[in-house]
Amino acid sequence: MSSTQGKGRRKRDWFKRRSYSGAAQPSSSDTTLAVIETRKPTQRPIQSLAASSLHALRPKSASPQRIGSSAGDSQALHHGVVPDLWAEALRDLSNTEREAMERALVGLQKRQESTIDILQQISAMVEQKQEQCVEKRWKFNFNGQVVILRDVAGKVIMWINKFKDIGDFVMAFDQVHLALPWAGVKTLLSVWTSTDVDVGDEQMGSLLMRVEITTRLINRCKIYEAYLHAVLVNPASTNLRSSLVKLYTAILRFLAKANQLLDKNTGRRAVYAFLRPNIVADFVKQCSELGEEVDTDARNCWQEYNVAILEQLGTAGHQLQRYLEDLHQPVIRIDSKVANLWDISHRSEQSDILRWISSIPFEENHITACKGRTADTGDWLLKRSEYIEWRSSSASTILWLHGIPGAGKTKLASRAVDDLRDTFERYRNDEAVAFFYCDRNQSEHRDPVSVTLLVQLYKQKQQSGFPQGELGAEESETILLPLVNVYPQVTIVLDALDECARDTRIWLIKLFDTLVKKSANPVKILISSRPDEDIKDRFKEGSNLEISARENQDDIAKFVVDAIDNSPSHWRKRISMDLRRDIIETLVDKSQGMFQWASLQIRQLLKIPARERDIRDRLGRLPIDLQHAYDEIYTEIESQDGSAKVIAARAFQWVMCSCAPLSAVELVAAVCQDPETDAVDELIDIDIDYVLDVCRNLLVVDQSQFCRFSHLSVQEYLEEHRWSRSQANGLVGKKAGLVL
């Protein structure tokens, strides 16, 4: 079929082939393969694989180079003609390496195996190895992390299944050489069964880590190759082609080594040397770096030519983009043991058990944490390599998110929770997610515990009359490890560890360390806190992210823009675009990365009549930090006429000293009590709105209708600069009995 015919039929037939084994035949005058066949393909064994490979190797033209080289510039790529990148990579191997891969292709021909046959065999082999990993609870020390090998095997199976999903599209391009890397992977997995090698966790880890990154990259890169089918030669496509060939060459060189070991019936010493952890680390690092280069070139190609690509590929182009997005989604883990976990208890009993664990309304606390968070806040966190690695790795890990007071740690933690929950709601999975927002003014939290053991323990305590009340710390610790071993993965998000009492912190950190070290399945823990010394000493050497002013700039700008856009219309409409821009830039610049400071200042600005001169005057004398911002607000509170400042002081003292959160009704009743006399003010003209107003919104009412400080730094300011906790306790204690 000529290039012209291929181009004419392109839009009609592109990606319509539904076979895993039908292959286009190479032209006798080029290393590229014609792409489209109009006849209906059938499922048949691979034909003349070795011959096709040798044919592709005959031309001696230079390998593709990046733009700027004469070889790269001279290569022409036309619509309807497919670059045979695996063949080009094969040509870049040494003679010995190339011969090893060619023998693998000859073996496929003799066994009459199609690519789908190979994939099914690989999947079955990996499933067997996964069962070994589960049975022996194998782990593998890799780059400072303890990797759960069961999880790595699960990823390999997932990548194979995903490749089958996209196979209807991509396998129409190049069936012959698409089989080449998969044949190598199969050979690699066969090394142990063909050699006298004792399998241990180190050998299994070395094998699976290599297979996982290889299968992952084959998936992604095959989609990228589709870009080359849709555009003429240009700098972006030439760079993408070059980086793909370099990556394919690295993969084939590694797989050729495995084939050489098998061909020679190598003894255990050589196989052990091949699977040494340091060699594995070098291979993973090399592939990761080359994979990042491919990703960059693919993004550049897509950004420049996405219109042309979609025009050439039609609906298939959109489908490939969806497949590519799916490949970048977090790994979803499924385990049949989890499905009926709760069936051991009646539904009416489940709610009693959950209330017994803790009375804290965790869902409402999450809603409160999300309140005021503008759209896309925290996107930078989700894109950071540390966060992506924390989510996607097969190791149990702790990620520490830290920042100064007012930096928006709770908002970022809530963003991470939403990211996790969104993934688990969109994709079927059996993973467990737990989150908690610590608050030093609320009762002690309890950690997740195993449902199976929990029901048993609950019934035992029910029979004995619950002598110890809620679930204790030691019981939680005893039960928690069996829980994480039930689920294929457990993710825990704990916000504001610094707000826990010091002894509780020590216990929690020890507990988390135990889970990470002893869990049979991956445990992911995200902790946010201020950089207090004891927390910093424990987590500074591990994976951690600092919330810097630079990271927060865009989020604070979004927050200020949202506040202006939602301001009263008479205020918003009277400010010029120049003034709007100056407000945003000034608040972002002077906030020093503190959300709380920016929040206080935009509120102050919105109270000023919308006269440009007055607003600019305010912008010129903003407080320099949180303390000065609170000084200014408290001075405003104390300058109020009448009893307003007295009511505000009482409200602050009551919220500071209350052992449990006060409802709006309770706080209003409390502030009406004069601590110096027995007199109680009438409630006729005092309600919660009045109390919040005289407190200048330093107090808020949350989703549960409890009163609290708008930020922990408010309470800390009052304790340091107005009343100590003991002084406030003394003032409130005088009349607490009368009120309560």
XYZ file of C-alpha atoms in Angstrom:
740
model
C 0.000 0.000 0.000
C 1.440 3.377 -0.987
C 1.845 6.369 1.250
C -0.792 8.233 -0.782
C -3.316 5.427 -0.342
C -2.535 5.263 3.357
C -3.118 8.996 3.683
C -6.414 8.811 1.805
C -7.788 6.072 4.007
C -6.433 7.493 7.225
C -9.533 9.166 8.601
C -11.805 6.251 7.643
C -9.780 3.476 9.151
C -7.639 5.028 11.863
C -7.750 2.974 15.018
C -10.671 0.833 13.833
C -8.681 -2.382 13.859
C -9.724 -4.519 16.785
C -6.918 -7.104 16.657
C -3.932 -7.538 18.909
C -2.019 -9.509 16.325
C -2.567 -8.089 12.854
C 0.639 -6.398 11.658
C 1.411 -4.052 8.797
C 4.279 -5.243 6.630
C 7.397 -3.106 6.227
C 8.222 -1.469 2.952
C 11.336 -2.657 1.162
C 12.716 0.851 0.846
C 12.248 2.387 4.280
C 12.579 1.551 7.953
C 8.998 2.750 8.511
C 5.877 0.627 8.290
C 2.664 1.381 6.433
C -0.081 1.789 8.993
C -3.529 1.054 7.589
C -5.005 -2.117 6.156
C -8.537 -1.933 4.798
C -9.210 -5.657 5.049
C -10.731 -6.857 8.292
C -7.904 -8.037 10.569
C -8.013 -11.387 12.258
C -6.432 -12.765 15.414
C -3.418 -14.718 14.154
C 0.072 -15.609 15.374
C 2.885 -13.195 14.675
C 4.390 -13.753 11.254
C 8.113 -13.619 10.447
C 9.072 -11.500 13.414
C 12.784 -12.029 13.158
C 12.747 -11.463 9.412
C 10.866 -8.201 9.855
C 13.332 -7.054 12.476
C 16.346 -7.905 10.337
C 14.751 -6.139 7.385
C 14.275 -3.006 9.473
C 17.912 -3.130 10.492
C 19.305 -3.202 6.977
C 19.329 0.591 6.290
C 22.391 2.295 7.766
C 20.977 5.800 8.177
C 21.894 7.535 11.416
C 19.759 7.219 14.523
C 17.396 10.171 15.140
C 19.007 13.042 16.983
C 17.603 16.081 18.730
C 16.953 19.217 16.702
C 20.099 20.924 15.572
C 21.783 17.810 14.221
C 21.996 17.134 10.538
C 20.763 13.577 10.923
C 17.655 14.666 12.782
C 16.891 17.479 10.341
C 17.216 15.245 7.317
C 14.622 12.708 8.392
C 11.183 13.106 6.842
C 8.004 11.862 8.486
C 4.727 12.029 6.566
C 1.112 11.417 7.471
C 0.184 7.781 6.945
C 3.702 6.445 7.604
C 4.638 5.070 10.998
C 8.146 5.359 12.480
C 9.382 1.956 13.645
C 10.958 3.220 16.863
C 11.576 -0.171 18.471
C 13.457 -1.231 15.334
C 15.531 1.933 15.517
C 16.282 1.218 19.161
C 17.191 -2.354 18.278
C 19.693 -1.036 15.716
C 21.421 1.012 18.443
C 22.262 -2.109 20.469
C 25.538 -3.932 20.206
C 25.658 -6.965 17.927
C 25.523 -9.328 20.898
C 22.550 -7.533 22.465
C 20.716 -7.363 19.144
C 21.205 -11.054 18.497
C 19.788 -11.879 21.947
C 16.600 -9.931 21.224
C 16.292 -11.412 17.747
C 16.423 -14.917 19.235
C 13.497 -13.944 21.467
C 11.526 -12.923 18.370
C 12.351 -16.200 16.632
C 11.065 -18.038 19.708
C 7.742 -16.230 19.437
C 7.410 -17.244 15.809
C 8.076 -20.894 16.589
C 5.508 -20.908 19.400
C 2.920 -19.129 17.216
C 2.272 -16.563 19.956
C 0.454 -13.272 19.498
C 1.038 -10.191 21.614
C -2.158 -10.847 23.561
C -0.842 -14.347 24.302
C 2.380 -12.872 25.657
C 0.510 -10.359 27.812
C -1.686 -13.060 29.313
C 1.355 -15.216 30.073
C 3.169 -12.299 31.706
C 0.115 -11.481 33.792
C -0.166 -15.092 34.994
C 3.538 -15.193 35.877
C 3.333 -11.967 37.849
C 0.208 -13.146 39.672
C 2.160 -16.203 40.820
C 4.969 -14.002 42.091
C 2.456 -11.718 43.810
C 1.085 -14.721 45.703
C 4.624 -15.511 46.844
C 5.061 -11.927 48.034
C 1.790 -12.042 49.975
C 2.578 -15.386 51.555
C 6.078 -14.384 52.634
C 5.305 -10.671 53.260
C 8.328 -9.717 51.236
C 9.710 -6.191 51.351
C 12.615 -4.628 49.505
C 14.919 -1.801 50.589
C 15.114 0.611 47.694
C 16.434 4.198 47.681
C 15.946 4.554 51.415
C 12.385 3.203 51.379
C 10.945 -0.158 52.335
C 8.939 -1.222 49.286
C 5.985 -3.635 49.628
C 6.586 -6.191 46.866
C 2.992 -7.385 46.768
C 2.056 -3.869 45.731
C 4.739 -3.652 43.043
C 3.450 -6.896 41.507
C -0.069 -5.485 41.606
C 1.099 -2.446 39.657
C 2.644 -4.640 36.954
C -0.665 -6.469 36.554
C -2.478 -3.150 36.400
C -0.150 -1.790 33.682
C -0.662 -4.952 31.626
C -4.446 -4.646 31.927
C -4.295 -0.982 30.949
C -2.201 -1.883 27.926
C -4.867 -4.365 26.890
C -7.440 -1.562 27.197
C -5.556 0.736 24.844
C -4.383 -2.117 22.646
C -7.328 -1.797 20.263
C -5.873 1.547 19.240
C -2.109 1.314 19.538
C -1.538 -2.220 18.303
C -2.750 -1.269 14.856
C 0.416 0.798 14.474
C 3.233 -1.714 14.772
C 2.343 -5.224 15.844
C 5.707 -6.708 14.882
C 7.991 -4.600 16.970
C 5.437 -3.918 19.682
C 5.918 -7.564 20.648
C 9.656 -7.014 21.098
C 9.714 -5.464 24.621
C 6.929 -7.729 25.871
C 8.854 -10.768 24.691
C 11.831 -9.463 26.655
C 9.725 -8.968 29.774
C 8.448 -12.525 29.523
C 12.005 -13.792 29.183
C 13.065 -11.797 32.216
C 10.301 -13.341 34.324
C 11.368 -16.776 33.077
C 14.971 -16.445 34.288
C 14.297 -17.936 37.710
C 12.331 -20.902 36.453
C 15.087 -21.685 33.953
C 18.070 -21.305 36.274
C 19.032 -22.793 39.603
C 18.346 -19.671 41.656
C 16.928 -19.483 45.168
C 14.283 -16.776 45.274
C 14.423 -14.296 48.139
C 12.984 -10.870 48.844
C 16.023 -9.101 47.400
C 15.895 -11.023 44.123
C 12.124 -10.676 43.868
C 12.356 -6.967 44.556
C 15.064 -6.459 41.962
C 13.009 -8.280 39.367
C 9.650 -6.654 40.050
C 11.009 -3.114 40.309
C 12.503 -3.431 36.835
C 9.444 -5.044 35.332
C 7.157 -2.399 36.868
C 8.945 0.622 35.424
C 9.340 -1.129 32.061
C 5.631 -1.957 31.725
C 4.640 1.505 32.959
C 6.783 3.270 30.361
C 5.723 0.994 27.486
C 2.111 2.013 28.140
C 2.718 5.731 28.210
C 5.160 5.892 25.326
C 2.991 3.924 22.945
C 0.353 6.642 23.255
C 2.989 9.296 22.644
C 3.959 7.526 19.430
C 0.476 8.306 18.107
C 1.479 11.976 18.013
C 4.140 11.120 15.449
C 1.509 9.565 13.191
C -0.459 12.771 12.931
C 2.071 15.538 12.261
C 4.708 16.342 9.662
C 8.329 16.504 10.675
C 8.959 19.472 12.932
C 11.260 20.308 15.851
C 8.795 19.083 18.496
C 8.055 15.735 16.812
C 11.730 15.137 16.015
C 12.709 15.691 19.636
C 9.930 13.377 20.796
C 11.034 10.691 18.361
C 14.644 11.012 19.522
C 13.813 10.775 23.225
C 11.533 7.772 22.628
C 14.274 5.899 20.807
C 16.772 6.607 23.595
C 14.344 5.253 26.187
C 13.494 2.193 24.082
C 17.202 1.499 23.616
C 17.770 1.529 27.384
C 14.862 -0.874 27.904
C 15.994 -3.250 25.168
C 19.594 -3.238 26.417
C 18.368 -4.333 29.837
C 16.037 -6.997 28.396
C 18.784 -8.262 26.091
C 20.932 -8.957 29.140
C 18.168 -11.114 30.581
C 17.914 -12.991 27.281
C 21.667 -13.575 27.270
C 21.493 -15.063 30.779
C 18.730 -17.406 29.736
C 20.424 -18.395 26.480
C 23.602 -19.371 28.307
C 21.718 -21.294 31.002
C 23.644 -19.115 33.438
C 24.324 -20.216 36.980
C 23.004 -18.555 40.093
C 26.038 -16.312 40.648
C 25.564 -14.445 37.359
C 21.820 -14.104 37.923
C 22.354 -12.768 41.429
C 24.827 -10.242 40.033
C 22.289 -9.165 37.407
C 19.678 -8.605 40.123
C 21.879 -6.688 42.555
C 19.967 -3.736 44.121
C 22.524 -1.150 43.012
C 22.176 -2.252 39.375
C 18.403 -2.114 39.704
C 18.625 1.396 41.155
C 20.782 2.534 38.246
C 18.308 1.119 35.726
C 15.279 2.691 37.442
C 17.068 6.032 37.676
C 18.096 5.931 34.022
C 14.591 5.016 32.861
C 12.993 7.646 35.102
C 15.242 10.367 33.704
C 14.666 9.287 30.110
C 10.941 8.969 30.818
C 10.843 12.564 32.100
C 12.565 13.702 28.922
C 9.958 11.859 26.856
C 7.136 13.413 28.905
C 8.542 16.899 28.334
C 8.924 16.384 24.584
C 5.429 14.860 24.355
C 3.903 17.847 26.177
C 5.721 20.230 23.845
C 4.508 18.305 20.811
C 0.932 18.280 22.084
C 0.933 21.969 22.996
C 2.184 22.988 19.556
C 0.271 20.578 17.377
C -2.784 19.337 19.320
C -5.143 20.793 16.706
C -3.360 18.923 13.900
C -3.161 15.745 15.969
C -6.877 15.756 16.759
C -7.726 16.616 13.155
C -5.753 13.624 11.893
C -6.826 11.154 14.557
C -10.400 12.328 15.010
C -12.295 10.889 17.975
C -9.469 8.412 18.506
C -7.208 11.329 19.437
C -9.529 12.336 22.254
C -9.736 8.716 23.360
C -5.954 8.431 23.492
C -5.777 11.578 25.610
C -8.258 10.033 28.032
C -6.135 6.888 28.165
C -3.067 9.003 28.849
C -4.829 10.845 31.677
C -5.921 7.494 33.079
C -2.312 6.258 33.090
C -1.346 9.260 35.226
C -4.074 8.600 37.782
C -3.035 7.183 41.155
C -2.900 3.404 41.366
C -6.207 1.915 42.528
C -5.973 -1.196 44.668
C -8.723 -3.807 44.934
C -8.897 -6.680 47.416
C -11.872 -9.033 47.656
C -11.312 -9.567 51.387
C -12.434 -6.020 52.094
C -15.796 -6.149 50.355
C -17.766 -7.880 53.112
C -15.770 -6.569 56.048
C -18.709 -4.882 57.723
C -21.091 -7.794 57.199
C -20.097 -9.250 60.575
C -22.153 -6.570 62.299
C -25.713 -5.353 61.888
C -26.236 -1.924 60.368
C -27.789 -0.606 63.572
C -24.698 -1.736 65.432
C -22.290 -0.013 63.033
C -23.360 3.501 64.001
C -23.081 2.604 67.703
C -19.542 1.339 67.122
C -18.500 4.490 65.283
C -19.923 6.699 68.036
C -18.073 4.594 70.602
C -14.748 5.163 68.847
C -15.176 8.932 69.010
C -17.947 11.470 69.333
C -16.059 14.020 67.215
C -17.976 14.853 63.993
C -15.057 14.284 61.611
C -17.068 14.934 58.452
C -18.312 18.263 59.733
C -14.771 19.145 60.755
C -13.682 18.504 57.172
C -16.408 20.775 55.842
C -15.240 23.471 58.257
C -11.631 23.024 57.110
C -12.692 23.437 53.474
C -14.793 26.529 54.150
C -13.308 29.617 52.542
C -10.921 27.592 50.360
C -11.047 29.034 46.859
C -11.165 26.839 43.775
C -7.858 25.230 42.806
C -6.169 26.237 46.062
C -3.376 23.770 46.754
C -2.911 22.660 43.151
C 0.808 23.255 43.586
C 0.877 20.622 46.340
C -0.761 17.972 44.151
C 1.793 18.632 41.408
C 4.880 18.478 43.590
C 7.076 15.440 43.007
C 7.212 14.723 46.747
C 3.417 14.440 46.941
C 3.151 12.388 43.744
C 5.851 9.996 44.971
C 4.129 9.721 48.357
C 0.854 8.756 46.704
C 2.163 6.460 43.968
C 5.066 4.545 45.489
C 4.710 0.988 46.765
C 6.455 1.896 50.015
C 4.909 2.847 53.337
C 5.889 6.484 53.774
C 5.257 9.609 55.834
C 5.071 13.022 54.148
C 5.449 16.019 56.470
C 3.840 19.286 55.357
C 5.030 22.192 57.497
C 4.779 25.969 57.593
C 4.571 29.043 59.822
C 1.342 30.062 61.640
C -1.277 31.265 59.193
C 0.372 29.642 56.152
C -2.753 27.669 55.228
C -1.710 24.200 56.398
C -5.249 23.126 57.209
C -6.531 24.285 53.812
C -3.797 22.269 52.100
C -4.546 19.216 54.246
C -8.224 19.490 53.312
C -7.192 19.750 49.644
C -5.205 16.533 49.979
C -8.198 14.822 51.614
C -10.453 15.925 48.758
C -7.883 14.708 46.222
C -7.791 11.285 47.860
C -11.551 11.007 48.241
C -12.173 12.173 44.686
C -9.906 9.427 43.360
C -11.534 6.739 45.459
C -15.046 7.869 44.535
C -14.330 7.897 40.789
C -12.565 4.534 40.648
C -13.654 1.268 42.219
C -11.187 0.371 44.947
C -10.823 -1.276 48.341
C -8.364 1.154 49.882
C -9.016 2.859 53.191
C -8.698 6.592 53.873
C -8.744 8.197 57.308
C -8.350 11.870 58.117
C -8.473 13.988 61.227
C -8.133 17.664 62.082
C -6.505 18.104 65.457
C -7.758 20.942 67.636
C -6.276 21.618 71.023
C -9.673 22.844 72.208
C -11.480 19.595 71.381
C -11.413 16.258 73.160
C -8.820 13.634 72.247
C -9.208 12.000 68.885
C -9.162 8.252 68.292
C -7.431 6.456 65.446
C -9.022 4.032 62.961
C -9.225 0.472 64.235
C -9.835 -2.891 62.627
C -13.517 -3.447 61.941
C -13.369 -7.187 62.637
C -11.583 -6.876 65.963
C -13.501 -3.696 66.725
C -16.869 -5.445 66.599
C -15.573 -8.215 68.864
C -14.088 -5.742 71.327
C -17.246 -3.630 71.261
C -19.415 -6.646 72.147
C -17.079 -7.669 74.962
C -17.236 -4.192 76.450
C -20.988 -4.036 75.899
C -21.422 -7.182 78.000
C -19.270 -5.738 80.780
C -21.087 -2.420 80.796
C -18.326 -0.391 79.109
C -16.246 0.036 82.291
C -13.587 2.097 80.487
C -15.836 4.254 78.313
C -14.377 5.069 74.903
C -11.663 3.098 73.161
C -8.298 3.723 74.819
C -4.948 4.516 73.231
C -3.396 1.120 73.998
C -6.414 -0.718 72.620
C -6.324 1.450 69.506
C -2.673 0.626 68.953
C -3.295 -3.104 69.426
C -6.103 -3.117 66.898
C -4.747 -0.699 64.302
C -1.990 -2.853 62.767
C -4.373 -5.731 61.878
C -6.553 -3.123 60.160
C -3.896 -1.885 57.774
C -3.053 -5.469 56.869
C -6.665 -6.082 55.813
C -6.729 -3.275 53.250
C -4.497 -3.224 50.142
C -3.509 0.319 51.153
C -4.356 2.687 53.987
C -3.910 6.465 53.735
C -4.038 8.683 56.817
C -4.111 12.492 56.792
C -3.499 14.157 60.155
C -3.712 17.929 60.291
C -2.114 20.088 63.015
C -0.048 17.517 64.885
C 1.439 20.466 66.790
C -1.957 21.062 68.427
C -1.783 17.718 70.206
C -0.384 17.607 73.730
C 3.290 16.684 73.752
C 2.734 13.210 75.238
C 0.050 12.539 72.620
C 2.440 13.629 69.879
C 5.064 11.179 71.102
C 2.530 8.357 71.124
C 1.215 9.212 67.662
C 4.671 9.480 66.100
C 5.655 6.148 67.624
C 2.417 4.593 66.377
C 2.945 5.894 62.844
C 6.513 4.598 62.830
C 5.220 1.173 63.862
C 2.641 1.141 61.067
C 5.193 2.139 58.444
C 7.733 -0.477 59.552
C 5.452 -3.421 60.277
C 2.539 -3.140 57.847
C 2.307 -5.863 55.220
C 0.655 -3.440 52.776
C 1.456 0.194 51.948
C 0.533 2.785 54.568
C 0.647 6.445 53.485
C 0.614 9.107 56.181
C 0.397 12.854 55.548
C 1.089 15.039 58.586
C 0.756 18.815 58.650
C 2.111 20.949 61.471
C 4.193 23.899 62.466
C 7.922 23.163 62.595
C 8.024 22.629 66.382
C 11.391 21.258 67.468
C 10.275 17.763 68.495
C 8.287 17.304 65.271
C 11.037 18.817 63.145
C 13.698 16.557 64.677
C 11.654 13.474 63.788
C 10.597 14.323 60.226
C 13.201 16.703 58.768
C 15.321 13.892 57.317
C 12.396 12.202 55.595
C 10.085 13.322 52.815
C 8.837 16.810 53.679
C 7.395 19.923 52.056
C 7.685 23.454 53.388
C 4.849 25.868 52.642
C 6.885 28.851 51.504
C 5.721 32.323 50.515
C 6.600 31.486 46.918
C 4.434 28.361 46.942
C 1.502 30.256 48.456
C 1.573 33.329 46.219
C -0.821 32.044 43.570
C -3.233 30.638 46.146
C -3.321 33.901 48.111
C -3.887 35.827 44.877
C -6.842 33.538 44.052
C -8.189 34.074 47.562
C -8.019 37.885 47.291
C -9.563 37.877 43.809
C -12.399 35.674 45.078
C -12.983 38.011 48.032
C -13.187 41.045 45.733
C -15.457 39.249 43.262
C -17.829 38.298 46.078
C -17.772 41.699 47.808
C -20.912 43.874 47.879
C -21.710 45.046 44.369
C -21.647 48.750 45.291
C -18.053 48.336 46.549
C -16.877 46.106 43.721
C -18.256 48.261 40.929
C -16.679 51.481 42.189
C -13.044 50.358 42.186
C -10.997 50.724 39.025
C -9.104 47.878 37.396
C -5.825 49.554 38.370
C -6.891 49.711 42.007
C -8.085 46.093 41.883
C -4.685 45.016 40.542
C -2.857 47.056 43.205
C -4.947 45.497 45.999
C -4.109 41.986 44.801
C -0.405 42.646 44.274
C 0.012 44.486 47.599
C -1.714 41.841 49.708
C 0.162 38.995 48.000
C 3.505 40.760 48.403
C 3.074 41.794 52.044
C 1.382 38.590 53.233
C 4.730 36.736 53.273
C 2.836 33.570 52.499
C 0.362 33.934 55.406
C -3.227 33.238 54.416
C -4.529 34.419 57.771
C -2.877 37.825 57.387
C -4.296 38.239 53.878
C -7.735 37.209 55.122
C -7.686 39.805 57.905
C -6.540 42.586 55.571
C -9.070 41.986 52.818
C -11.810 42.100 55.462
C -10.482 45.432 56.704
C -10.356 46.816 53.165
C -13.916 45.743 52.400
C -15.152 47.768 55.385
C -13.799 50.992 53.856
C -16.196 52.949 51.611
C -15.229 52.349 47.996
C -13.294 55.550 47.548
C -9.963 55.026 45.837
C -8.065 57.543 47.928
C -9.118 55.901 51.209
C -8.361 52.393 49.985
C -4.912 53.384 48.743
C -4.230 55.104 52.051
C -5.056 51.843 53.837
C -2.812 49.857 51.481
C 0.053 52.145 52.452
C -0.188 51.410 56.179
C -0.945 47.703 56.430
C 0.321 45.908 59.575
C 3.653 44.174 59.062
C 2.703 40.784 60.527
C -0.015 38.809 62.312
C 0.699 40.252 65.767
C 0.399 43.831 64.541
C -2.751 42.870 62.624
C -4.314 41.517 65.825
C -3.118 44.590 67.773
C -4.979 46.768 65.312
C -8.174 44.709 65.460
C -8.147 44.493 69.257
C -7.638 48.250 69.534
C -10.722 48.599 67.354
C -12.636 46.234 69.655
C -11.679 48.191 72.779
C -12.687 51.489 71.196
C -16.308 50.371 70.781
C -18.931 52.312 72.701
C -21.094 50.951 75.483
C -20.910 47.333 76.580
C -19.683 45.970 73.259
C -16.045 45.682 74.342
C -17.122 43.999 77.591
C -19.215 41.419 75.722
C -16.281 40.763 73.376
C -13.860 40.201 76.271
C -16.272 37.792 77.977
C -16.761 35.859 74.716
C -13.004 35.509 74.176
C -12.467 34.343 77.770
C -15.256 31.772 77.645
C -14.060 30.242 74.361
C -10.475 30.191 75.690
C -11.401 28.359 78.880
C -14.201 26.032 77.883
C -13.279 22.337 78.221
C -15.664 21.508 75.391
C -16.809 23.662 72.475
C -19.690 26.017 73.337
C -22.760 26.215 71.165
C -24.000 29.585 69.980
C -26.817 29.507 72.536
C -24.434 28.620 75.380
C -21.986 31.373 74.485
C -24.720 34.024 74.318
C -25.957 32.941 77.758
C -22.416 32.990 79.117
C -21.525 36.507 77.934
C -24.676 37.895 79.526
C -23.320 36.916 82.955
C -21.307 39.638 84.721
C -18.338 37.893 86.415
C -18.121 40.651 89.084
C -21.761 40.558 90.199
C -24.718 38.233 90.277
C -26.443 40.274 87.586
C -27.461 38.630 84.329
C -28.102 40.822 81.281
C -31.360 40.430 79.419
C -31.078 38.337 76.248
C -33.568 40.509 74.377
C -31.014 42.493 72.382
C -28.051 40.074 72.396
C -27.767 37.205 69.953
C -24.913 35.316 68.354
C -24.711 37.733 65.406
C -24.182 40.602 67.818
C -21.464 38.664 69.674
C -19.604 37.823 66.457
C -19.838 41.433 65.306
C -18.404 42.952 68.501
C -15.610 40.360 68.342
C -14.814 41.606 64.836
C -15.116 38.081 63.427
C -12.187 36.756 65.456
C -14.807 34.256 66.625
C -16.804 32.138 64.175
C -19.552 29.513 64.327
C -18.552 26.267 62.586
C -20.619 23.643 60.748
C -21.533 21.970 64.029
C -22.827 25.288 65.382
C -20.020 25.506 67.917
C -18.160 28.737 68.575
C -14.414 28.807 68.018
C -11.600 31.195 67.169
C -11.246 31.918 63.474
C -7.630 30.691 63.671
C -5.397 29.175 66.322
C -3.174 32.253 66.105
C -6.063 34.358 67.481
C -6.128 32.326 70.692
C -2.349 32.405 70.931
C -2.373 36.198 70.545
C -4.970 36.624 73.314
C -3.100 34.278 75.662
C 0.194 36.073 75.085
C -0.950 39.691 74.969
C -4.301 39.911 76.829
C -4.952 37.160 79.366
C -3.101 33.997 80.189
C -5.205 30.868 80.237
C -5.072 30.818 84.064
C -6.235 34.444 84.265
C -9.114 33.766 81.932
C -10.004 30.643 83.931
C -10.110 32.747 87.084
C -12.390 35.367 85.578
C -14.773 32.835 84.119
C -14.680 30.521 87.117
C -16.270 33.103 89.401
C -19.641 32.743 87.778
C -19.366 29.485 85.838
C -21.659 27.720 88.273
C -24.430 30.245 87.804
C -24.271 29.997 84.044
C -23.956 26.244 83.724
